[in-house]
C-alpha cells in the first residue's frame, strides 16, 4: 500500500506542476477533462487513484505527458457498424498547416496568435518541444486559439527528446534554428511508419543557407553546423517537390536578407498557409500557388500577428469517405475544394452523387470553401488506375481513402501508391473486414468490389491515414468491431470519434483491459 500511495502522490505532484506551468486553475483543468474540481484536488494531493484514461485526458489537456504509458491502453474503440450517418459536419483547420505554422512562428520575436488551431497529438508534441526550449504557449479564448511567445534565446540543451522523436515535423525546425545557432542538434525525426523517408532534400535545400548536417551519425541526432553565407541572390532547385521540404526552404529564406528563388516548390495547401503567414510577418513572396517561388527575406521579425490556418482537405476527404462507406446522406461543410478537385472528379466519374452549394471564403481570407452533400450511390470502378501526384494532382494523403471507396465500387480498381514503400501494404488489412484486396507489390494493389463488410478485431496500423481507413470500414461493417492502438489517429484528428458519434456512428472508447 505504501508503494501505491507514493505512486499516487508522485502522479499528483506531476499534474500540479504541469497545470501551474500552463497557468490553469484546478477548476479550469476539471472543466477541460469533464470532471469536478474536487476530483482534481484529490488526485493532485494523492488521495484518489486516477485511471490511465483520466491521466491520458489530463495529459492532453495540459499538453504534457504526465507519465509514460502504453498509448494503446487508453485509445482503443469498440465500433458497432452497419449504421448510416446523417446530418452535417464542419471541417477543422489543417493539421499539416498547423505544424508548419508552429515551426515558422519560431522566426517571430513578437506574439503570434494562431486561431482555431487543431487540438491534435502532433501539435501537442511540437508544443512540448517548444516549451522545453523556452517558448511560451498559451491556449486562449476557450482553448480555441494559441498564443506563442518566442524568447530572445532558445534553450536547445533542454529540448524534450522523447516528444521530438515522436513527430517527423521536428525536421522543419531546422529552417528557423539555422538563423539563431552556429551549431545545434535535433533528434532523428519520427512520425508514421511509412518506410524510409529521406531527409536529403531538406539538407540539400538548407545547405544554401549555410547549414551542414551530419545525418549519418550513430548518435541518434542530426548534428548541424551553420556557416556564414555571403551571396544575396541564391537559387534552390528542389530535388523533390515535397511539402515539408518547401516549407523548410521558405521559412529559412524568409529571414535571410536578399532574394531566394525556389524551383520545384510544392504549391500545396500547407505551403500556401506558411507562405501567407510569412508574408504577414513582412517577407515578400512572389509566385504563391506555383512551383516557382521568389522570397525576399528580411533581417528580423518582431511583430504581433493573428493568423488563421485554412481548413483541412484530408479531414474533408475522411468524412467524404465515411459517407460513402456507410452509404449515407451527409453534408460536409467548409471543404477547401481547390485542394480536392481531382478527388471529387474521380468520385463523380465513379458515380458518386453530390450536391454542391455556393463558394465562400475562409476566415483567413484566402482559402476557398464549399459545402457539399453526398448521397448514397452505386459506384463503379474507374477505368484508369488511381494514383497520387504533387499538387494539383490527387493528394498523396487522400489516396488511402480510395482503397475504402474502391471496395464499395462494382469492378476492379488498380491503386498505385508510388510515394511510400509500406503504405499500400496496409490496405490489405481491409481483407480482415472481408474486402478483396490483392497486393501486387509494395506500391500497387487491386481492389475488387463491392464488399460485403464483416466485423473484426484488429490493431490499427502504425500510420495515420491507413488507421482511419480501417476505422471507417468498421463503421460500414454490420456487427461489433474493435480497433486497438489508435494513437496514430489522434496524431492528426481532433475528437474524430466524438464527431462521428454526433453523425450517428456507434463508437465507444474502451481500455485494452476490457
XYZ file of C-alpha atoms in Angstrom:
514
model
C 0.000 0.000 0.000
C 2.899 2.366 0.699
C 4.166 1.916 -2.865
C 0.715 2.691 -4.256
C 0.377 5.766 -2.019
C 3.808 7.025 -3.088
C 2.852 6.488 -6.730
C -0.373 8.474 -6.292
C 1.482 11.332 -4.608
C 4.108 11.472 -7.376
C 1.422 11.496 -10.060
C -0.420 14.256 -8.202
C 2.697 16.386 -7.941
C 3.410 15.948 -11.644
C -0.118 17.046 -12.521
C 0.111 20.076 -10.238
C 3.427 21.157 -11.749
C 2.160 20.768 -15.322
C -1.064 22.628 -14.520
C 0.773 25.520 -12.900
C 3.157 25.781 -15.861
C 0.098 26.364 -18.037
C -1.384 28.887 -15.578
C -4.531 26.780 -15.210
C -6.661 26.525 -12.096
C -7.969 23.216 -10.816
C -11.428 24.296 -11.928
C -10.218 25.007 -15.472
C -8.490 21.616 -15.685
C -11.591 19.894 -14.341
C -13.738 21.574 -16.993
C -11.264 20.637 -19.745
C -11.484 16.911 -18.960
C -15.121 16.796 -17.838
C -14.763 16.147 -14.124
C -15.113 18.099 -10.863
C -12.636 20.432 -9.212
C -12.789 18.313 -6.059
C -11.720 15.255 -8.061
C -8.729 17.151 -9.456
C -7.867 18.352 -5.964
C -7.932 14.779 -4.608
C -5.802 13.491 -7.492
C -3.222 16.253 -7.054
C -2.943 15.518 -3.329
C -2.539 11.788 -3.909
C -5.874 10.961 -2.302
C -7.548 9.472 -5.368
C -6.134 6.889 -7.755
C -6.559 8.105 -11.323
C -7.216 5.631 -14.116
C -4.999 5.541 -17.187
C -7.858 7.093 -19.165
C -8.077 10.057 -16.741
C -4.293 10.515 -16.775
C -4.344 10.454 -20.576
C -7.099 13.108 -20.634
C -5.170 15.271 -18.171
C -2.012 14.885 -20.255
C -3.832 16.060 -23.378
C -5.478 18.980 -21.563
C -2.127 20.127 -20.159
C -0.161 19.239 -23.329
C 2.300 17.413 -21.110
C 2.999 13.701 -20.739
C 2.351 13.074 -17.032
C 3.687 9.522 -17.153
C 4.904 7.252 -19.920
C 2.146 4.745 -20.624
C 1.233 2.341 -23.363
C -0.930 4.525 -25.582
C -2.993 1.560 -26.757
C -4.238 1.099 -23.195
C -6.420 4.195 -23.446
C -7.037 4.700 -27.154
C -8.993 1.767 -28.477
C -12.520 1.741 -29.884
C -15.491 -0.591 -29.977
C -17.466 0.089 -33.166
C -20.957 -1.223 -33.793
C -21.159 -0.819 -37.523
C -23.717 -1.047 -40.290
C -25.413 2.234 -39.362
C -25.949 5.132 -41.731
C -24.617 8.543 -40.806
C -26.718 11.678 -41.078
C -26.580 15.422 -40.611
C -23.634 17.726 -41.258
C -20.043 18.109 -40.139
C -17.730 21.131 -40.336
C -14.121 20.680 -41.322
C -11.460 21.892 -38.895
C -8.305 23.776 -39.746
C -5.449 21.844 -41.259
C -3.173 19.533 -39.274
C -0.327 19.913 -41.741
C -0.661 23.689 -41.865
C -0.621 23.773 -38.057
C 2.763 22.077 -37.737
C 4.295 24.225 -40.475
C 2.983 27.422 -38.912
C 4.246 26.428 -35.480
C 7.753 25.921 -36.843
C 7.567 29.184 -38.811
C 6.482 31.041 -35.659
C 9.977 30.495 -34.219
C 11.144 33.307 -36.522
C 8.940 35.878 -34.789
C 10.081 37.590 -31.585
C 6.675 39.204 -31.266
C 3.449 37.411 -30.316
C 1.923 35.018 -32.825
C -1.705 34.044 -32.232
C -2.914 31.117 -34.323
C -6.705 30.937 -34.426
C -8.727 27.700 -34.433
C -5.557 25.642 -34.227
C -6.084 21.894 -34.372
C -6.074 20.115 -30.993
C -4.196 17.013 -32.100
C -1.331 14.927 -30.762
C 1.037 16.131 -33.476
C 0.508 19.714 -32.321
C 0.868 18.714 -28.662
C 4.225 17.044 -29.348
C 5.547 20.194 -31.001
C 4.265 22.316 -28.113
C 6.051 20.023 -25.675
C 9.253 20.554 -27.665
C 8.640 24.309 -27.775
C 8.034 24.651 -24.061
C 11.104 22.565 -23.250
C 13.311 25.065 -25.140
C 11.709 28.139 -23.599
C 8.874 29.040 -25.984
C 5.767 30.092 -24.051
C 2.498 28.805 -25.488
C -0.923 29.620 -24.056
C -4.344 28.432 -25.172
C -6.823 31.317 -25.054
C -10.449 32.051 -25.987
C -11.835 28.807 -24.540
C -8.825 26.893 -25.909
C -9.704 27.765 -29.495
C -6.616 29.873 -30.191
C -2.924 29.515 -29.357
C -0.678 32.403 -28.344
C 3.057 31.877 -28.951
C 5.892 33.924 -27.466
C 9.438 33.048 -28.517
C 12.215 34.135 -26.110
C 15.286 36.065 -27.210
C 17.365 32.924 -26.703
C 16.146 29.358 -27.132
C 17.455 26.708 -24.730
C 18.138 23.734 -27.002
C 20.058 21.956 -24.239
C 16.727 21.369 -22.519
C 14.952 20.014 -25.620
C 12.354 17.299 -24.905
C 13.928 14.491 -26.903
C 11.104 11.992 -26.315
C 8.465 14.371 -27.705
C 10.692 15.354 -30.637
C 11.267 11.743 -31.649
C 7.528 11.144 -31.891
C 6.971 13.664 -34.686
C 8.546 13.980 -38.105
C 7.726 17.696 -38.001
C 10.831 18.340 -35.895
C 12.779 18.360 -39.176
C 11.070 21.677 -40.013
C 12.709 23.321 -37.027
C 15.982 23.331 -38.960
C 14.823 26.183 -41.192
C 14.291 28.665 -38.339
C 17.033 27.367 -35.997
C 19.823 27.935 -38.515
C 19.264 31.666 -38.012
C 19.906 31.551 -34.275
C 22.671 28.991 -33.718
C 26.104 28.244 -35.110
C 25.698 24.637 -34.006
C 22.723 22.596 -32.858
C 21.394 19.057 -32.834
C 17.918 17.621 -33.275
C 16.717 14.042 -32.718
C 16.084 11.918 -35.763
C 12.525 12.521 -36.956
C 9.724 10.068 -36.183
C 6.044 10.053 -37.173
C 4.161 7.444 -39.195
C 5.733 4.125 -40.192
C 5.624 4.527 -43.962
C 9.002 3.155 -44.947
C 12.238 5.018 -45.480
C 11.624 8.749 -45.845
C 14.825 10.512 -46.768
C 15.697 13.904 -45.300
C 18.272 14.529 -48.034
C 16.095 17.068 -49.941
C 15.764 19.110 -46.719
C 19.515 19.123 -46.171
C 20.261 19.972 -49.799
C 17.857 22.919 -49.722
C 19.063 24.285 -46.381
C 22.695 23.971 -47.402
C 22.109 27.121 -49.482
C 21.671 28.972 -46.181
C 24.933 27.658 -44.710
C 23.519 24.595 -42.950
C 25.697 21.490 -42.942
C 24.277 18.403 -41.255
C 25.786 15.073 -40.333
C 22.788 12.795 -40.718
C 24.812 9.559 -40.693
C 25.997 9.783 -37.086
C 25.026 6.873 -34.868
C 24.258 9.324 -32.069
C 20.562 9.397 -32.989
C 20.752 13.137 -33.773
C 21.112 15.391 -36.767
C 24.326 17.248 -35.954
C 24.107 20.686 -37.588
C 26.648 23.436 -38.165
C 25.830 26.790 -39.746
C 28.385 28.679 -41.798
C 28.001 32.344 -42.841
C 26.750 32.969 -46.373
C 27.736 35.983 -48.438
C 25.584 35.765 -51.566
C 22.492 37.970 -51.675
C 20.849 36.111 -54.549
C 20.511 32.341 -54.418
C 18.663 29.745 -56.479
C 17.485 26.460 -54.986
C 16.325 23.613 -57.201
C 14.429 21.155 -55.040
C 15.241 17.545 -55.884
C 11.822 16.584 -54.509
C 8.616 18.606 -54.788
C 7.784 17.917 -51.173
C 5.531 19.921 -48.894
C 7.733 19.992 -45.796
C 10.879 20.485 -47.909
C 9.327 23.565 -49.486
C 8.173 24.883 -46.112
C 11.639 24.431 -44.642
C 13.243 26.299 -47.532
C 10.687 29.124 -47.459
C 10.995 29.541 -43.680
C 14.786 29.707 -43.949
C 14.577 32.169 -46.846
C 12.151 34.496 -45.048
C 14.802 35.532 -42.508
C 17.687 35.572 -44.987
C 18.231 39.042 -46.478
C 18.345 39.100 -50.255
C 16.486 37.076 -52.841
C 15.930 33.316 -52.793
C 14.474 31.603 -55.836
C 12.980 28.156 -55.191
C 12.408 25.973 -58.266
C 10.276 22.856 -57.982
C 8.360 24.110 -54.940
C 5.185 22.456 -53.754
C 2.123 24.745 -54.056
C 0.075 22.521 -51.732
C -2.305 23.885 -49.101
C 0.018 23.814 -46.076
C 2.793 25.518 -48.050
C 0.470 28.322 -49.044
C -0.590 28.786 -45.416
C 3.032 29.074 -44.298
C 3.796 31.488 -47.156
C 0.810 33.672 -46.279
C 1.962 33.772 -42.645
C 5.495 34.762 -43.650
C 4.106 37.492 -45.906
C 2.087 38.788 -42.962
C 5.340 38.897 -40.973
C 6.895 41.136 -43.623
C 8.622 38.835 -46.101
C 7.783 39.304 -49.773
C 6.979 36.112 -51.686
C 6.312 36.038 -55.419
C 4.721 33.095 -57.206
C 2.325 31.974 -54.470
C 0.421 28.912 -55.639
C 3.033 27.974 -58.254
C 6.079 25.712 -58.345
C 8.470 28.675 -58.616
C 8.753 30.930 -55.579
C 10.871 34.024 -55.071
C 11.360 35.026 -51.451
C 12.697 38.453 -50.490
C 13.913 37.929 -46.942
C 14.137 40.318 -44.016
C 16.717 40.599 -41.217
C 14.443 40.094 -38.222
C 10.811 39.880 -37.182
C 9.229 41.315 -34.045
C 5.562 41.619 -34.830
C 2.311 40.864 -33.025
C 0.244 38.923 -35.512
C -3.019 36.982 -35.717
C -3.333 34.218 -38.290
C -5.917 31.540 -39.115
C -4.905 28.335 -40.928
C -7.011 27.075 -43.789
C -9.381 24.144 -43.498
C -8.017 20.610 -43.836
C -8.698 18.903 -47.187
C -7.632 15.495 -45.864
C -10.034 15.698 -42.939
C -12.692 16.615 -45.503
C -11.737 13.544 -47.556
C -12.029 11.426 -44.400
C -15.651 12.444 -43.813
C -16.450 12.089 -47.509
C -15.120 8.524 -47.344
C -17.166 7.933 -44.177
C -20.337 8.967 -46.026
C -19.539 6.722 -48.994
C -18.533 3.703 -46.883
C -21.716 3.848 -44.800
C -23.941 4.694 -47.791
C -25.146 7.818 -46.047
C -26.568 11.194 -46.904
C -24.103 13.554 -45.273
C -23.254 17.231 -45.680
C -19.577 18.086 -45.339
C -19.150 21.799 -44.692
C -16.158 24.083 -45.201
C -14.437 21.869 -47.785
C -11.308 23.588 -49.228
C -12.271 22.496 -52.717
C -9.229 23.907 -54.518
C -7.271 21.060 -52.927
C -9.827 18.291 -53.576
C -10.983 18.959 -57.139
C -9.256 15.871 -58.586
C -10.638 13.646 -55.825
C -14.161 14.980 -56.336
C -13.926 14.495 -60.101
C -12.806 10.871 -59.697
C -15.737 10.285 -57.366
C -18.116 11.845 -59.891
C -16.766 9.568 -62.628
C -17.260 6.564 -60.331
C -20.940 7.511 -59.986
C -20.970 9.348 -56.655
C -23.951 11.678 -56.348
C -23.275 15.011 -54.687
C -24.796 18.461 -54.478
C -22.526 21.479 -54.166
C -23.509 24.827 -52.627
C -22.144 28.279 -53.397
C -18.476 29.018 -52.766
C -17.308 31.260 -49.923
C -14.029 32.272 -48.295
C -12.474 31.029 -45.058
C -11.832 33.296 -42.079
C -8.214 33.611 -43.213
C -9.334 35.482 -46.317
C -7.648 33.251 -48.904
C -8.897 29.623 -48.638
C -11.932 28.970 -50.861
C -14.606 26.789 -49.275
C -17.768 24.981 -50.288
C -20.416 22.798 -48.609
C -21.222 19.519 -50.383
C -23.955 16.980 -49.625
C -23.124 13.379 -50.533
C -25.860 10.840 -51.261
C -25.939 7.018 -51.218
C -24.716 5.961 -54.657
C -23.909 2.858 -56.668
C -20.247 3.202 -57.577
C -18.332 1.589 -60.415
C -14.594 1.046 -60.577
C -12.721 3.715 -62.576
C -11.347 2.811 -65.982
C -7.882 4.087 -65.102
C -5.676 3.477 -62.093
C -5.909 5.850 -59.136
C -2.570 7.353 -58.145
C -1.355 10.477 -56.357
C 0.658 13.342 -57.773
C 2.111 16.522 -56.316
C -0.499 19.287 -56.114
C -2.593 19.981 -58.153
C -2.846 16.210 -58.615
C -4.685 13.836 -56.323
C -3.315 14.443 -52.845
C -0.912 11.806 -51.547
C -2.780 11.706 -48.227
C -6.145 11.267 -49.962
C -5.072 8.064 -51.703
C -5.663 5.595 -48.814
C -9.322 6.615 -48.697
C -9.741 5.418 -52.266
C -8.920 1.894 -51.088
C -12.048 2.073 -48.940
C -14.088 3.759 -51.671
C -12.952 1.282 -54.334
C -14.043 -1.559 -52.047
C -17.596 -0.151 -52.367
C -17.457 0.015 -56.168
C -18.527 -2.614 -58.678
C -15.488 -3.897 -60.538
C -11.713 -3.973 -60.213
C -9.665 -0.902 -59.239
C -5.903 -0.514 -59.502
C -4.373 1.801 -56.911
C -0.731 2.809 -57.264
C 0.841 4.312 -54.128
C 4.276 5.098 -55.547
C 5.324 7.529 -52.796
C 5.731 5.327 -49.706
C 7.236 1.853 -49.509
C 4.812 0.400 -46.957
C 1.510 2.227 -47.189
C -0.101 0.145 -49.955
C 0.542 -2.945 -47.858
C -1.645 -1.516 -45.084
C -4.619 -1.570 -47.476
C -4.537 -5.384 -47.422
C -5.689 -5.190 -43.791
C -9.135 -4.372 -45.188
C -9.280 -8.081 -46.047
C -9.831 -8.745 -42.339
C -13.145 -6.941 -42.808
C -13.982 -9.095 -45.873
C -12.630 -6.787 -48.585
C -10.890 -8.318 -51.593
C -7.541 -6.554 -51.824
C -4.725 -8.115 -53.881
C -1.171 -6.919 -53.233
C 0.817 -6.804 -56.478
C 3.967 -5.303 -54.984
C 4.950 -2.780 -52.308
C 3.241 0.020 -54.246
C 0.289 -1.454 -56.161
C -2.948 -3.140 -55.161
C -6.033 -4.420 -56.952
C -9.347 -3.984 -55.139
C -12.380 -5.998 -56.206
C -15.771 -4.734 -55.167
C -18.360 -4.289 -53.934
C -17.608 -5.559 -50.426
C -19.969 -7.319 -48.066
C -18.307 -5.972 -44.924
C -17.997 -8.065 -41.778
C -16.762 -7.050 -38.301
C -13.334 -7.881 -36.883
C -10.967 -7.118 -34.025
C -7.756 -5.512 -35.250
C -4.748 -3.441 -34.288
C -4.628 -0.066 -36.033
C -1.754 0.265 -38.492
C 1.125 2.453 -37.213
C 0.238 5.156 -39.733
C -2.368 7.910 -39.638
C -4.463 7.614 -42.808
C -4.470 3.782 -43.038
C -5.719 3.671 -39.437
C -8.602 5.994 -40.268
C -9.462 3.855 -43.301
C -9.773 0.774 -41.083
C -11.953 2.692 -38.614
C -14.286 3.867 -41.393
C -14.528 0.347 -42.840
C -15.584 -0.852 -39.389
C -18.372 1.738 -39.454
C -19.602 0.062 -42.634
C -19.386 -3.485 -41.252
C -22.595 -4.689 -39.537
C -21.811 -6.054 -36.092
C -19.222 -5.232 -33.431
C -15.605 -4.477 -34.323
C -12.732 -3.463 -32.062
C -9.856 -1.276 -33.221
C -6.905 -1.178 -30.846
C -3.881 1.113 -30.550
C -5.478 4.137 -32.218
C -2.910 6.718 -31.099
C -1.931 7.287 -34.734
C -5.451 8.654 -35.399
C -5.141 11.125 -32.521
C -1.964 12.435 -34.161
C -3.943 14.021 -36.950
C -7.626 14.306 -35.961
C -9.338 16.284 -33.238
C -12.143 14.419 -31.441
C -12.639 12.224 -34.503
C -14.668 9.514 -32.762
C -16.819 12.092 -30.982
C -17.581 13.888 -34.239
C -18.516 10.621 -35.924
C -20.779 9.836 -32.959
C -22.530 13.176 -33.481
C -23.324 11.957 -37.006
C -24.883 8.719 -35.733
C -21.889 6.381 -35.532
C -21.765 3.944 -32.615
C -18.178 4.236 -31.308
C -17.178 3.578 -27.727
C -13.822 4.380 -26.156
C -12.505 1.451 -24.166
C -9.419 0.259 -22.349
C -7.372 -2.611 -23.666
C -8.114 -4.234 -20.322
C -11.749 -4.563 -21.474
